[in-house]
Tab-separated table of C-alpha atoms (C1' of nucleotides) in Angstrom:
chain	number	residue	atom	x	y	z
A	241	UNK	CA	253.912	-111.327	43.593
A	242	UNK	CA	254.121	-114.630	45.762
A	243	UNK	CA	250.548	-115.284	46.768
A	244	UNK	CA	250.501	-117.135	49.901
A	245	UNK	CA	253.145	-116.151	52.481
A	246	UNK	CA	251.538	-117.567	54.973
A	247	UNK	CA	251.042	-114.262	56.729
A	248	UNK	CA	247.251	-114.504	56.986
A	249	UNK	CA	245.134	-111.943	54.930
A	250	UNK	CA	243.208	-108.771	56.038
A	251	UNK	CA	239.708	-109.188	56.792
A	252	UNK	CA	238.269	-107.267	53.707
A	253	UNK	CA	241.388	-108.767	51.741
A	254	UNK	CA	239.509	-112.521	53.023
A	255	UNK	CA	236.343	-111.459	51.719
A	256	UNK	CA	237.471	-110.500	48.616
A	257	UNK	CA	238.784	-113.131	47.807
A	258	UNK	CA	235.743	-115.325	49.206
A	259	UNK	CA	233.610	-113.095	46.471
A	260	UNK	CA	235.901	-113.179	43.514
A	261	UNK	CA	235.867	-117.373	43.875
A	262	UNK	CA	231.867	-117.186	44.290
A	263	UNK	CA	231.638	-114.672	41.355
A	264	UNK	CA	234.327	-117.032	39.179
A	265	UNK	CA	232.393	-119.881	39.776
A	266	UNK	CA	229.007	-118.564	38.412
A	267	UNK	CA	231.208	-116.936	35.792
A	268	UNK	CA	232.454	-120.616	34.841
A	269	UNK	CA	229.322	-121.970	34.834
A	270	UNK	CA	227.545	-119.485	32.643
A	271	UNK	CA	230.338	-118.595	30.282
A	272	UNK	CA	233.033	-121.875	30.551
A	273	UNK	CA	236.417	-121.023	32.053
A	274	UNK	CA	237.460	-118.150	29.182
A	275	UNK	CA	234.996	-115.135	30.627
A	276	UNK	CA	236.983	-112.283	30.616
A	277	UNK	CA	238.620	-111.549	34.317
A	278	UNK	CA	237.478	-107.892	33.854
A	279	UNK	CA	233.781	-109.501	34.210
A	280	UNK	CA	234.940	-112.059	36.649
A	281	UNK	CA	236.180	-108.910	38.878
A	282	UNK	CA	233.036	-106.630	38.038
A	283	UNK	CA	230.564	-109.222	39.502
A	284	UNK	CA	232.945	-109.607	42.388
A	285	UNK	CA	232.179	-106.140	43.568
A	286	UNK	CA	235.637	-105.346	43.136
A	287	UNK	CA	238.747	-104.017	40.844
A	288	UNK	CA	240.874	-106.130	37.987
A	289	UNK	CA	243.753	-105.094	40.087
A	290	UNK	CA	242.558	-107.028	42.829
A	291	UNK	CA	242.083	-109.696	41.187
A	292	UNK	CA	245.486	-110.390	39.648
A	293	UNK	CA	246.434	-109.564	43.179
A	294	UNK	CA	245.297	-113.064	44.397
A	295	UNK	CA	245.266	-114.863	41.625
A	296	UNK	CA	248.152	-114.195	39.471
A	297	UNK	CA	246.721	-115.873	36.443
A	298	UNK	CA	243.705	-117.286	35.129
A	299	UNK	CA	245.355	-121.076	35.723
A	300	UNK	CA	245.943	-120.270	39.001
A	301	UNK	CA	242.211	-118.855	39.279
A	302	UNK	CA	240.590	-121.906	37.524
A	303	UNK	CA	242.631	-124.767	39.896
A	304	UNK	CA	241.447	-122.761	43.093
A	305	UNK	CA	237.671	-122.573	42.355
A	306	UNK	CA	237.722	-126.274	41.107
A	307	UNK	CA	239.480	-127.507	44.378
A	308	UNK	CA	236.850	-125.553	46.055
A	309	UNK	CA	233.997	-126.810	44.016
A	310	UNK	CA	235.228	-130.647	44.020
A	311	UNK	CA	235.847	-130.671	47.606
A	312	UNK	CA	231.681	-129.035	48.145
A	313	UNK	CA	230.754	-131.867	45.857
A	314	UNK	CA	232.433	-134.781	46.915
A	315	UNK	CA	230.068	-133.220	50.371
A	316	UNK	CA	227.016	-133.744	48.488
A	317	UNK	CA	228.145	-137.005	47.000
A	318	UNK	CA	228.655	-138.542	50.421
A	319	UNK	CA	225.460	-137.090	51.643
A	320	UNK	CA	223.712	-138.505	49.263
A	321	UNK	CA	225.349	-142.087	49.416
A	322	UNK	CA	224.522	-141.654	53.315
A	323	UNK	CA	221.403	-140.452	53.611
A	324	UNK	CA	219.134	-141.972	50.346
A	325	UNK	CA	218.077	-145.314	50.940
A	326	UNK	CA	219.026	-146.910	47.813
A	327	UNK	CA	222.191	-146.474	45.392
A	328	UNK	CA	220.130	-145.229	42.761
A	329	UNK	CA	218.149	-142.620	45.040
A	330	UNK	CA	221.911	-141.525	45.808
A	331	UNK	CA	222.541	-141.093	42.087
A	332	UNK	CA	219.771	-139.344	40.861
A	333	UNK	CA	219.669	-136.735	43.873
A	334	UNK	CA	223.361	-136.115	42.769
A	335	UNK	CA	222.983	-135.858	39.242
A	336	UNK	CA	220.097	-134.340	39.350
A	337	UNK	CA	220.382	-131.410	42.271
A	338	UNK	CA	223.841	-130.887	42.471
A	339	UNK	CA	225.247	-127.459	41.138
A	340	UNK	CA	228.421	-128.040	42.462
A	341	UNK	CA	228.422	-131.384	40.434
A	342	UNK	CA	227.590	-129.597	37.406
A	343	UNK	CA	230.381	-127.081	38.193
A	344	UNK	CA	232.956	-129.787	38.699
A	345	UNK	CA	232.407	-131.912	35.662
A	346	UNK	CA	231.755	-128.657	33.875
A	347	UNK	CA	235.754	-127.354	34.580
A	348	UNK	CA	237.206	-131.282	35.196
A	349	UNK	CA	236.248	-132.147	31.454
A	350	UNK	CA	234.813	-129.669	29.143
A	351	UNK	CA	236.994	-127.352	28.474
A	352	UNK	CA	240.125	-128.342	27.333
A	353	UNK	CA	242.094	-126.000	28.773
A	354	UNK	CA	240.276	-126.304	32.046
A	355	UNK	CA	240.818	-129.594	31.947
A	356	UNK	CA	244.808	-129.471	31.427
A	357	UNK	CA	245.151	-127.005	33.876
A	358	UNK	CA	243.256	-129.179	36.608
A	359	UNK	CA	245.224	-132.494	35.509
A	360	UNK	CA	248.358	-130.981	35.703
A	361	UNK	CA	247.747	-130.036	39.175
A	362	UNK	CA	248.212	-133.002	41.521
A	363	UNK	CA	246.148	-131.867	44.796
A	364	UNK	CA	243.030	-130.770	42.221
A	365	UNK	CA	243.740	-133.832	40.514
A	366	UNK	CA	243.492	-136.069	43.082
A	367	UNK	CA	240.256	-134.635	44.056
A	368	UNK	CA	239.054	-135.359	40.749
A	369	UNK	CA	239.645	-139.034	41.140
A	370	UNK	CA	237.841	-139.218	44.343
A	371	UNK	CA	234.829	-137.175	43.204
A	372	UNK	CA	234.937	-139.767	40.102
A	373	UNK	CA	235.203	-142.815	42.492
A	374	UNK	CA	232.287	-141.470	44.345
A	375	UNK	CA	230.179	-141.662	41.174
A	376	UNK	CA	231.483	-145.121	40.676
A	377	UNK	CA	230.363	-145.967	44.087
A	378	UNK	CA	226.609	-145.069	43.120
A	379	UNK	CA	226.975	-146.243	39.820
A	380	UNK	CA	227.756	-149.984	40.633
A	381	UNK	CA	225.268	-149.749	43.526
A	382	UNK	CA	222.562	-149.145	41.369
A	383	UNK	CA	223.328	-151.886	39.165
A	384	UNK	CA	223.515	-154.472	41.755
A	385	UNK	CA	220.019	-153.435	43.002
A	386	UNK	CA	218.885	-153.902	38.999
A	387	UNK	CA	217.820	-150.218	38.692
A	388	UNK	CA	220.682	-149.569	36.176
A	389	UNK	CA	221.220	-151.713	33.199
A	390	UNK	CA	224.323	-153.961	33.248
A	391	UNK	CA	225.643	-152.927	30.113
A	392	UNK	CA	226.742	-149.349	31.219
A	393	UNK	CA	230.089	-148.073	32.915
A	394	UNK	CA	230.819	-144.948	34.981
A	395	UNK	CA	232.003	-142.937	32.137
A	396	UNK	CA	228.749	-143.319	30.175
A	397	UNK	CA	226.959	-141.487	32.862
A	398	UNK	CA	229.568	-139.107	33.573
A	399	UNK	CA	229.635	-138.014	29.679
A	400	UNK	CA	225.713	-138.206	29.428
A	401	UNK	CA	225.546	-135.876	32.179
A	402	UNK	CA	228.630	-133.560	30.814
A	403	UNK	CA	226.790	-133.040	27.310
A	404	UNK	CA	223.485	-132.679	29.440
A	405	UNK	CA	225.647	-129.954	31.285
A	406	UNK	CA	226.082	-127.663	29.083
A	407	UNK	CA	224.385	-124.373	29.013
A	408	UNK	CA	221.175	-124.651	26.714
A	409	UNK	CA	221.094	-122.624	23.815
A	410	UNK	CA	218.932	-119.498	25.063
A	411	UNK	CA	216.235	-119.576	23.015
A	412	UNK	CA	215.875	-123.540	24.524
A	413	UNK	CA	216.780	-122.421	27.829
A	414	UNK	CA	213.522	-120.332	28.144
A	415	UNK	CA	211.103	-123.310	27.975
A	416	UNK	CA	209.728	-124.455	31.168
A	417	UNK	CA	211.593	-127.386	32.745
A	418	UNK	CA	213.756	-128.429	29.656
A	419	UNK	CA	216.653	-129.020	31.302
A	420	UNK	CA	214.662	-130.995	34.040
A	421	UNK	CA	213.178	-133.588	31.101
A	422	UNK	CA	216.106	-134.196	29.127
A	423	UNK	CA	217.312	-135.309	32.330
A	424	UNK	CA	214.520	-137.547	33.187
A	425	UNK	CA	215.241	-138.795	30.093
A	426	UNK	CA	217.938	-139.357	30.406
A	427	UNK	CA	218.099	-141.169	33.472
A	428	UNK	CA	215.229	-142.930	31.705
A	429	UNK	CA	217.820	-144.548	29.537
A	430	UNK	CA	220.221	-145.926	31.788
A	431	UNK	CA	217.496	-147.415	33.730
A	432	UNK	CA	217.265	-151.441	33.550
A	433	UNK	CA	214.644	-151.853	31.219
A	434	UNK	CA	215.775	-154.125	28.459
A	435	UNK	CA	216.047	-151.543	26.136
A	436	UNK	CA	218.299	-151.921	22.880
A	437	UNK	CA	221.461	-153.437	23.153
A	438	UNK	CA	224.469	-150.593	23.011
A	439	UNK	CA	227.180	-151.192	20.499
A	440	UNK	CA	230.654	-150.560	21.702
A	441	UNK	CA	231.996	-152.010	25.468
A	442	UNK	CA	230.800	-149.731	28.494
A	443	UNK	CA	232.984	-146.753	28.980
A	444	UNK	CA	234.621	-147.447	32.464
A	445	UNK	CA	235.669	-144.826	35.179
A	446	UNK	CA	239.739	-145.525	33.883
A	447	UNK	CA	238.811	-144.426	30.571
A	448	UNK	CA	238.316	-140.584	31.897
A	449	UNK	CA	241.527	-141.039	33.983
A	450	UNK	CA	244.287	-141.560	31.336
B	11	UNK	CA	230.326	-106.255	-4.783
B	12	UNK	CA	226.801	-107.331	-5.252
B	13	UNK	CA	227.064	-111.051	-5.424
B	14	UNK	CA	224.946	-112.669	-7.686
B	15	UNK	CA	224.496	-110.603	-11.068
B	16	UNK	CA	222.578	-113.041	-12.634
B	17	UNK	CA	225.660	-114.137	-14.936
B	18	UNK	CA	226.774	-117.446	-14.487
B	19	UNK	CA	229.977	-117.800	-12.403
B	20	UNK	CA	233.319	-118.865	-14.907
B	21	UNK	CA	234.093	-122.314	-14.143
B	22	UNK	CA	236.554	-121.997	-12.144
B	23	UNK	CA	234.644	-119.679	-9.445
B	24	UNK	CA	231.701	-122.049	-9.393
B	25	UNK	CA	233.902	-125.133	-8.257
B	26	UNK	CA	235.768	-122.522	-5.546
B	27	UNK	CA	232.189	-121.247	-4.338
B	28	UNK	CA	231.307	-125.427	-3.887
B	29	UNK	CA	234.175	-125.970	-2.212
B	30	UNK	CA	233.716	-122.626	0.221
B	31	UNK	CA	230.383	-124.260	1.419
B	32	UNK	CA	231.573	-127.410	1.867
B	33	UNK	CA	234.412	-126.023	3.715
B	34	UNK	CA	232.460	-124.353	5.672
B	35	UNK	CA	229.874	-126.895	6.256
B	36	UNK	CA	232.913	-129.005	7.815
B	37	UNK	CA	234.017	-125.889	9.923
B	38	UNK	CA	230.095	-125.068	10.913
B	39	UNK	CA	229.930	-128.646	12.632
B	40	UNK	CA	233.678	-128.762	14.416
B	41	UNK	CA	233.349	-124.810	15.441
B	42	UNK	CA	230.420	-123.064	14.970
B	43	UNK	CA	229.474	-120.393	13.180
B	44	UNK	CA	231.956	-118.244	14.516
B	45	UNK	CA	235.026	-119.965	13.064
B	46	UNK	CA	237.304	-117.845	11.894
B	47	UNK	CA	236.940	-116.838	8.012
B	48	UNK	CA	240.602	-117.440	7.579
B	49	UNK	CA	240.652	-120.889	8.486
B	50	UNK	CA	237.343	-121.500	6.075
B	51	UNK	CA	239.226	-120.291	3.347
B	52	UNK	CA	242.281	-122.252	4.150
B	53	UNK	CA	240.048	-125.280	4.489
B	54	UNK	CA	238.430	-124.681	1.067
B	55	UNK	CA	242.136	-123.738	-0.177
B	56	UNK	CA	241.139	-120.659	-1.330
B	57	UNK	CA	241.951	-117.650	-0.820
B	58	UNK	CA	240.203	-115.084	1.664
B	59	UNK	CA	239.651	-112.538	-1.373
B	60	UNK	CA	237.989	-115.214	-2.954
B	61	UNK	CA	235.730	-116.071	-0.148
B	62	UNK	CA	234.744	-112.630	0.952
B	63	UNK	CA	233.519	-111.799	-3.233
B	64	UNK	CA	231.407	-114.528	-3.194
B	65	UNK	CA	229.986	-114.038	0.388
B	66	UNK	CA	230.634	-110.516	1.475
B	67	UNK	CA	230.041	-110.842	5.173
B	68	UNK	CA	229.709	-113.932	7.156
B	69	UNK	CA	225.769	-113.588	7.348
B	70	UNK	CA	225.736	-114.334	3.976
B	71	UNK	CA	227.520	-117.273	4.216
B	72	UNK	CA	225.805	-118.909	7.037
B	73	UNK	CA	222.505	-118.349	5.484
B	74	UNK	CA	224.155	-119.929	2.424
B	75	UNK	CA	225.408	-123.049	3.806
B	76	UNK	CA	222.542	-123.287	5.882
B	77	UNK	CA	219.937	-123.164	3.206
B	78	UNK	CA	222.426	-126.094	1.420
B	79	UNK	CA	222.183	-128.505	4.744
B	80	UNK	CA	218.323	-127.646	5.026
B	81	UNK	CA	218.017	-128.384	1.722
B	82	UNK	CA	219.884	-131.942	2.303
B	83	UNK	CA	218.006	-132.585	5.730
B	84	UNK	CA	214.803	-132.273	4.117
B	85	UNK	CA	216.129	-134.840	1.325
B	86	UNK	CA	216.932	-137.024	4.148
B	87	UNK	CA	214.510	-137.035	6.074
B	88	UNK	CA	212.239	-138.021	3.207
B	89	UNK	CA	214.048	-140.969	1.968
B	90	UNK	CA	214.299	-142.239	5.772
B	91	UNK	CA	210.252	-141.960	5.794
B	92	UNK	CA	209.831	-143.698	2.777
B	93	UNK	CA	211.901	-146.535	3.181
B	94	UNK	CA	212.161	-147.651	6.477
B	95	UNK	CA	209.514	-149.887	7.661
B	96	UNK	CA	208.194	-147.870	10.883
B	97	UNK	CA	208.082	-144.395	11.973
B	98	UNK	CA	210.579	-145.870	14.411
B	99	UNK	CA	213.241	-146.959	12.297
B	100	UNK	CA	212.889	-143.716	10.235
B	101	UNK	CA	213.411	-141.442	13.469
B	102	UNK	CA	216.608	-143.349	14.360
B	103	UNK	CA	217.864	-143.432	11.163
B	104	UNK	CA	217.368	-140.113	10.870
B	105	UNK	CA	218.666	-138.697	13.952
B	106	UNK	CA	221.075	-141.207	14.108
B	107	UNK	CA	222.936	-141.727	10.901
B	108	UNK	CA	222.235	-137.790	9.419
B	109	UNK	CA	225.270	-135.752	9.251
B	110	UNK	CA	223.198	-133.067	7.792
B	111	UNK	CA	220.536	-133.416	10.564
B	112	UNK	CA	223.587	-132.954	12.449
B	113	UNK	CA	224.699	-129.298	11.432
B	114	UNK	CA	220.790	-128.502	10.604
B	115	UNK	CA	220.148	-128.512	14.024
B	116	UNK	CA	223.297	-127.138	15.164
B	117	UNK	CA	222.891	-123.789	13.003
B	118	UNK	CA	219.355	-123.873	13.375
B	119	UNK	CA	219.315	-124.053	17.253
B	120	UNK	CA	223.036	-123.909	18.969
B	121	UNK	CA	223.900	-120.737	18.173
B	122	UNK	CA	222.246	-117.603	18.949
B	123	UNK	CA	224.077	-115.293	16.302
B	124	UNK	CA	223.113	-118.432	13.642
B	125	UNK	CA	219.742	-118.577	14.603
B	126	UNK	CA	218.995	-115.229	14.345
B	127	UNK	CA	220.836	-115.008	10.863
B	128	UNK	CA	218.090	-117.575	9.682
B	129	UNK	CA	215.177	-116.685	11.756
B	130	UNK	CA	215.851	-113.284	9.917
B	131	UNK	CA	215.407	-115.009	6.371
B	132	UNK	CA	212.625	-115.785	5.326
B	133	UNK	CA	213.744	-118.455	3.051
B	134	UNK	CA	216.105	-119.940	5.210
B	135	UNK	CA	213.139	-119.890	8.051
B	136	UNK	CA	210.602	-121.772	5.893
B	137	UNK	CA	213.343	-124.650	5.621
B	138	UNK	CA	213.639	-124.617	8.701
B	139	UNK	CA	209.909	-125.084	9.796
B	140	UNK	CA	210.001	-127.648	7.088
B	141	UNK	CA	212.650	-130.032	8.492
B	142	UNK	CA	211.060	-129.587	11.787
B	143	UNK	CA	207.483	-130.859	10.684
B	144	UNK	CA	209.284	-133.735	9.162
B	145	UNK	CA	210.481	-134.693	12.389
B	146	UNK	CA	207.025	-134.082	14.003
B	147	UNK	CA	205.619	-136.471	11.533
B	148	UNK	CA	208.158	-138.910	12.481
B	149	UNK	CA	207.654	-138.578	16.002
B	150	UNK	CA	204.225	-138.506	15.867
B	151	UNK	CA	204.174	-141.895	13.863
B	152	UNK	CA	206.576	-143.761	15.839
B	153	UNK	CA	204.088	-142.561	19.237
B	154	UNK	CA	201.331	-144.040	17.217
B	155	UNK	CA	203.061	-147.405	16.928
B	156	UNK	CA	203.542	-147.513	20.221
B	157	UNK	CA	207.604	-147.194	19.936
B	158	UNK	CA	207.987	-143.724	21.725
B	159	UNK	CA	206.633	-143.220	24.842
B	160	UNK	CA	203.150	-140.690	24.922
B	161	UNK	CA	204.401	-138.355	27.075
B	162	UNK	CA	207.392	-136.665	25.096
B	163	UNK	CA	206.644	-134.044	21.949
B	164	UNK	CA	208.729	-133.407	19.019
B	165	UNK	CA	210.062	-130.553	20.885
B	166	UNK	CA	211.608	-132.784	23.446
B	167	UNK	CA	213.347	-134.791	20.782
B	168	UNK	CA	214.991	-131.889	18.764
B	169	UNK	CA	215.910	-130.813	22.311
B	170	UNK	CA	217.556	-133.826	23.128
B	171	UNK	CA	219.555	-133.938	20.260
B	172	UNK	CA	220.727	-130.430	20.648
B	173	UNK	CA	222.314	-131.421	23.275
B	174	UNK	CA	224.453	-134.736	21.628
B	175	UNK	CA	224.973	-133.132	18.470
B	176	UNK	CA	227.746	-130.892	20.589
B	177	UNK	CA	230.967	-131.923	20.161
B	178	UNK	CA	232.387	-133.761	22.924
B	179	UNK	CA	235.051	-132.296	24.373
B	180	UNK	CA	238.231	-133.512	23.434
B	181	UNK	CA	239.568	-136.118	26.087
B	182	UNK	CA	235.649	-137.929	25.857
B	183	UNK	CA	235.586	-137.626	21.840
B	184	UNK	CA	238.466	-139.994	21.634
B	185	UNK	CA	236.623	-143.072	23.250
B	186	UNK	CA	235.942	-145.490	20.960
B	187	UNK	CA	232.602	-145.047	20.160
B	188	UNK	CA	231.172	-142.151	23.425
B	189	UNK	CA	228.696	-140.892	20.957
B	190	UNK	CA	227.289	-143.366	19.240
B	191	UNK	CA	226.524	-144.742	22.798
B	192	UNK	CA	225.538	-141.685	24.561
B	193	UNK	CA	223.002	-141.387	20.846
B	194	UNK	CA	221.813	-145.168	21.597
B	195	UNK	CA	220.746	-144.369	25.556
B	196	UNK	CA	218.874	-141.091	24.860
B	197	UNK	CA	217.072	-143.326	21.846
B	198	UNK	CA	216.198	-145.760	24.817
B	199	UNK	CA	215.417	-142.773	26.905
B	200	UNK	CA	212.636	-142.346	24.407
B	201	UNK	CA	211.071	-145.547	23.766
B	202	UNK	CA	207.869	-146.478	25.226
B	203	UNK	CA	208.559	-148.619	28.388
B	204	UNK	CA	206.724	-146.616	31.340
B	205	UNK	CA	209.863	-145.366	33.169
B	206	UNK	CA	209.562	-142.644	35.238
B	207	UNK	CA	206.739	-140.151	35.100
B	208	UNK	CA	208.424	-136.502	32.846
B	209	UNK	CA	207.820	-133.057	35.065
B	210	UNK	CA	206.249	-130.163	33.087
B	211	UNK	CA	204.248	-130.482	30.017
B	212	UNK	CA	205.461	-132.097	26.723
B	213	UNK	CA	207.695	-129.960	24.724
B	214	UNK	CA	206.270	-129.335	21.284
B	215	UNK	CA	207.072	-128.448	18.114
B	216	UNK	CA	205.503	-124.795	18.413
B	217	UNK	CA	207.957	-124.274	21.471
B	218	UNK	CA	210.499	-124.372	19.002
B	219	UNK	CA	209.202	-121.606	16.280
B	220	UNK	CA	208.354	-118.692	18.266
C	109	DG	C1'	245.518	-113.915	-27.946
C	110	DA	C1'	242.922	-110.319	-25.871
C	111	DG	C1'	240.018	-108.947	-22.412
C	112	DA	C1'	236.970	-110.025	-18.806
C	113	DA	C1'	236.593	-112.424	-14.702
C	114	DG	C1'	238.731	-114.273	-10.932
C	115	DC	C1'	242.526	-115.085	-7.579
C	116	DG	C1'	245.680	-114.738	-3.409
C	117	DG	C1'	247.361	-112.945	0.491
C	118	DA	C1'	249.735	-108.789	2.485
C	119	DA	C1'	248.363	-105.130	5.236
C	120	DG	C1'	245.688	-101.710	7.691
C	121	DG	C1'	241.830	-101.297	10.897
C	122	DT	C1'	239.154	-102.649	14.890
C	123	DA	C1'	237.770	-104.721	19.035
C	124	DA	C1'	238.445	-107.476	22.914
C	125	DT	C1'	241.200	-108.916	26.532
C	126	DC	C1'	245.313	-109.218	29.356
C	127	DC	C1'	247.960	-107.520	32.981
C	128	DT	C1'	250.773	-103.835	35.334
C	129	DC	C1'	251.403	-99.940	38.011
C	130	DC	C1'	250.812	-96.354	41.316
C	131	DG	C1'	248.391	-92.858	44.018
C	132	DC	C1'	244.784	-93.365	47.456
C	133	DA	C1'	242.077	-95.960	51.183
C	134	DT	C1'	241.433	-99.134	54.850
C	135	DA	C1'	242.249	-102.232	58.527
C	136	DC	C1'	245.124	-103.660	62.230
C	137	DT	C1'	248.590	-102.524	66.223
C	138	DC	C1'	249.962	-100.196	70.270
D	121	DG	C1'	244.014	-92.116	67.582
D	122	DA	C1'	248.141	-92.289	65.055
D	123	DG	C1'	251.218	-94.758	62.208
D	124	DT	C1'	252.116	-98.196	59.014
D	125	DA	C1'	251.644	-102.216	56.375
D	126	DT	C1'	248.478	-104.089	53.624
D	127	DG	C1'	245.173	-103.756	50.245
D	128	DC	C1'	242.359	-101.324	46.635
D	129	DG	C1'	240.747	-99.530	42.025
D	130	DG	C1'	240.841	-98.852	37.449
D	131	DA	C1'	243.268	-96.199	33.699
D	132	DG	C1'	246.056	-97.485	30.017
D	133	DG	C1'	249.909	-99.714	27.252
D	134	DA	C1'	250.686	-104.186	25.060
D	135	DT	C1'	249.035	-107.967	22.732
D	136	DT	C1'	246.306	-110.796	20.106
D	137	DA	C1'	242.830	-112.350	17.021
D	138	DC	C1'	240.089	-111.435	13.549
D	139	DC	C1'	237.761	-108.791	9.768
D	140	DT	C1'	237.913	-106.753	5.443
D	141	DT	C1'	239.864	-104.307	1.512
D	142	DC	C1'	242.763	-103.760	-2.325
D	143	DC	C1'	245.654	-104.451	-6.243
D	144	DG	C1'	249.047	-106.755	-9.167
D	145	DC	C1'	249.021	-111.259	-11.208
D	146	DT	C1'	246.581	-115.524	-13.224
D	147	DT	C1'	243.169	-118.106	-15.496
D	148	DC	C1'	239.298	-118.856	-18.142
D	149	DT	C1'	236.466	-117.964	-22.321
D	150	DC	C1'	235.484	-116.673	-26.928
DNA sequence: GAGAAGCGGAAGGTAATCCTCCGCATACTC
DNA sequence: GAGTATGCGGAGGATTACCTTCCGCTTCTC
């Protein structure tokens, strides 16, 4: 029942695995991190047993696809930091392109029980800080070039974007480019225009990290 | 079993039906439509007998409470138009300040086993198109002040407040005040400073009632 | 105070999901 | 190419959550 003996797996029993991770993740991101682990297994190409094989619980399923997905987007956050020429080029082609991004917030702070299972793990956990710090990075970039209003912390963009993460109801989801504009607008918003002041103090990176 | 005989309802089952609604109403917003009936009937301390022989299937009761928050929308909605000043001001008080606007849109739109519940009534559905020309007026207005930007529709805006009128998840719902911010950038999102050019075509109010 | 109307909540039914187990299949080793 | 360890599938028992009905008791109303 131990998982990984450090004996190294089987070729099919590698890709397996690679496809029940893939097939979890698009699971997650359609359905939140309760779809059933008979459907998880079905669009893996492969049986429940198998599944429990590798991943003895759903816990234990949920902290290895969001390792995997922080670590590809903490990729795409430093490629965009490196290769966009200005902080807030960096942020919108992360906010705006990344699935992975929209995987990771989606697990890191949606779900509750996501959520405890991924803070309780230290290695996830730590990857969620770094992914977080990344944001930061772009987030206090763009407001020292004046493209983002001063009055706005990290965590205000990292919750717009988690309620603009959700899955659309469907009947919403079917109009052409919805998603895309609320997101312009949204990005709209925190731009530095004077705008109206916002009550409250800016919600700061620490406040998602208690 | 039929429910509604034409007698009035003794005393007694006509405050327990109020309270049901209400209940329910409260359970609608933190849960959806799917919350268990047990727990609505806890909630309305009543018990489920009583619930299930005044509304004998959960349909029933969503259409009822429903109809009840259209009904109080609508009410809304009015009094914002006539007494704020500007289109403007009656839009954000609207959206902003309407707890009924709130689980309108929520049962209206959120939920696909809600919204076909009330899509299926005609009743219900006539309500609904009625709330959502109220907001068209107001949007419309507030574009012909010059306060919201020309290149949104009224579809955009119910869209956008689909999407806030989720509940947070837990951990972000504690923050002193996430909402009401994330409510007050989307608002700024809106207004009419040229920002950044929208992809796709406006989203109007017909995209919403097909 | 009598009868109609209403009430509560235990209990049986149903459906969805979890997870285990074991006979069969496949990949690696020599 | 034969032998063996490793891996596979998916049926099925266990569990859970929820829905809905039913009936003996209570509360209104006249």
């Amino acid at each position: 029942m131990a998982v990984d003996p450090g004996t190294p797996l089987r070729a099919d029993a590698r890709r397996n695995r690679d496809q029940i991770i893939a097939a979890a993740r698009t699971m997650f991101v359609a359905q939140g991190p309760d779809a059933p682990m008979e459907e998880i297994a079905r669009a893996a190409a492969v049986g429940v047993g198998t599944l429990y094989r590798r991943f003895p619980d759903r816990e234990t399923l949920i902290r290895e696809v969001a390792l995997d997905s922080f670590t590809r987007a903490m990729e795409e956050a430093r490629a965009s930091i490196e290769e966009e020429p200005t902080a807030w080029d960096a942020l919108v082609r992360f906010v705006r392109y990344s699935r992975e991004f929209r995987l990771s917030i989606h697990l890191a702070m949606i779900s509750a029980q996501a959520g405890a299972v991924i803070r309780d793990d230290p290695t996830t956990e730590r990857f969620r800080r770094v992914l977080l710090s990344d944001l930061d990075h772009m987030v206090k970039g763009a407001q020292a070039e004046g493209q983002v209003r001063p009055d706005i912390g990290t965590g205000d963009v990292a919750l717009l974007f988690v309620l603009l993460m959700r899955q659309l109801p469907h009947q919403l989801d079917s109009i052409d480019g919805a998603a895309e504009r609320c997101m312009a607008l949204m990005l709209d918003g925190l731009r530095a225009q004077p705008g109206s002041p916002l009550p409250n103090r800016p919600i700061t990176c620490e406040d998602l990290l208690p």
